[in-house]
Amino acid sequence: MKKFLALTLVAALAATVATGCGKSDGNNASGAGGDSGEKVELVWLSQGVGEDSWEGITAPILDKYNENGKVTVKGEFYSFNDLFDVIEVKIASGSKDYDVISVDSPMVASYANRGMLAPLDEYFSDEEKAEFAEAGLEAGIWDGKLYAPPENTSTQVLWYNTALLEEAGITVPENDTTNRLTWEQVAEMATQAKQKLDPDGTQGIYGIEWQQVSRVYQMNALPNSMGGLNIGEDGFTVEGVINDDAWVKACTWYQDLVNAKVAPQGITADETGDYFYSGKIVFYQGGTWTASNCDAKGMTTYAFCPSPAFEGYEDKVATATGSWQFGVNAASTHIDESAEFVKWFTLGEGNDMWLEANGDVPSRIEKLDEIINDPDAPGYLKIGAEEAKTTAFPRALTPGFNEYQTILGNAWEDIRNG
């Protein structure tokens, strides 16, 4: 624990120096061709190359938008990692080559703080902002201004292997979002299952694992579920935040599971799925997309329930969330038109088409309610939609997020390695 506390101080120093520089000068005109009657072509910088990815999925959506004939949008797609490089090279240098930018939600504060994104409050009324679930909207705000509304979001569900639990003679108690399992109950069941199924550790079976182990996206939800914050309100302070009682208790609880060999060491976030799908993990905290992955891998013995609560903190449940937001390049010469496209893709017909094609969890309350009230919607999506409205907890809203996630990710990895 002393090592963990020392790491928090290192994180504090790194976050402190990760300050932004340079603000938009506000002189970027909208090159609207409205009065002149000129046609405008916008370039959307995004991720997901190929017909089976965003490039292919969004093609009919862009075709629909481009039917207006006056303002057309062309997508330019890169791999996930390359997108961040292009943003840092092109957008950060003030390039006007791109108008609309797909922004990974934890990067909004960094880009906004460096003047790379145009504020969009004048294009979204308070009533329109209220159409978004709180966590998704909050992730798009920096320094009190809306820079990037969400296009969709993500939520978490507790998955478990019914065959392993049956073999271990364990029954999961009835539960729902109004009467959740506790993490203590889950840990006890996971421990019992481990002892029954693999007492000497020769079968490689574990009682519990997190889909994105050692990543702040998912692991921070543990201290968040005890009332802990991710960062101070100023977006930079970590001293007294990530080393408070909530963090110490949650990290100790997790480390105890690893020390007891109920949760594994050594398995990376990229590997956890294969362990669960192949019957080596009993309880698995993961996103709503896990069901389709199970089906694709031929796993049929899985079930799910809402994310647990810690005993005594039932009103503090926090679930990992966040996905993609839409921003407008502050250097664009077509800010008005870009903002209108962003609005169409986040609140309008474009968003309806995107959700239908991609199957992501919506950020719009109206669409979340549709899932909750749809008798034919999968149960895990119903849970996810409810969590998106009530327990979703954004990642640290800080311009220094890259430094933050690197240091805290290393801390989570050190915790599980003793």
Coordinates of N, CA, C and O in Angstrom, one line a residue, residues 20 26 120 226 237 255 262 269-270 347 389:
G20 N -2.6 22.7 -20.4 CA -2.8 23.0 -21.8 C -2.1 24.3 -22.1 O -1.8 25.1 -21.3
G26 N -10.7 32.5 -31.7 CA -12.1 32.9 -31.9 C -12.3 33.5 -33.2 O -13.4 34.0 -33.5
L120 N -19.5 24.5 -28.7 CA -20.7 24.3 -29.5 C -22.0 24.7 -28.7 O -23.1 24.4 -29.1
M226 N -17.3 3.3 -4.2 CA -17.3 3.6 -2.8 C -17.3 5.1 -2.6 O -17.0 5.6 -1.5
T237 N -6.0 18.1 -9.9 CA -5.6 17.7 -8.6 C -5.9 16.2 -8.4 O -7.0 15.7 -8.6
Q255 N -6.7 -6.3 -4.5 CA -5.4 -7.0 -4.3 C -5.5 -8.3 -3.5 O -4.9 -9.3 -3.8
V262 N -7.8 -15.9 -6.6 CA -9.1 -15.9 -7.1 C -9.2 -15.1 -8.4 O -10.0 -15.4 -9.3
A269 N -5.4 -7.3 -20.7 CA -6.8 -7.0 -21.1 C -7.2 -7.6 -22.5 O -8.3 -7.9 -22.7
D270 N -6.2 -7.7 -23.3 CA -6.5 -8.3 -24.7 C -6.7 -9.8 -24.6 O -7.3 -10.4 -25.6
L347 N -28.1 14.0 -32.4 CA -29.5 14.1 -31.9 C -30.6 13.8 -33.0 O -31.7 13.6 -32.6
K389 N -28.3 5.5 -17.7 CA -29.0 6.7 -17.2 C -28.7 6.9 -15.7 O -28.9 8.1 -15.2

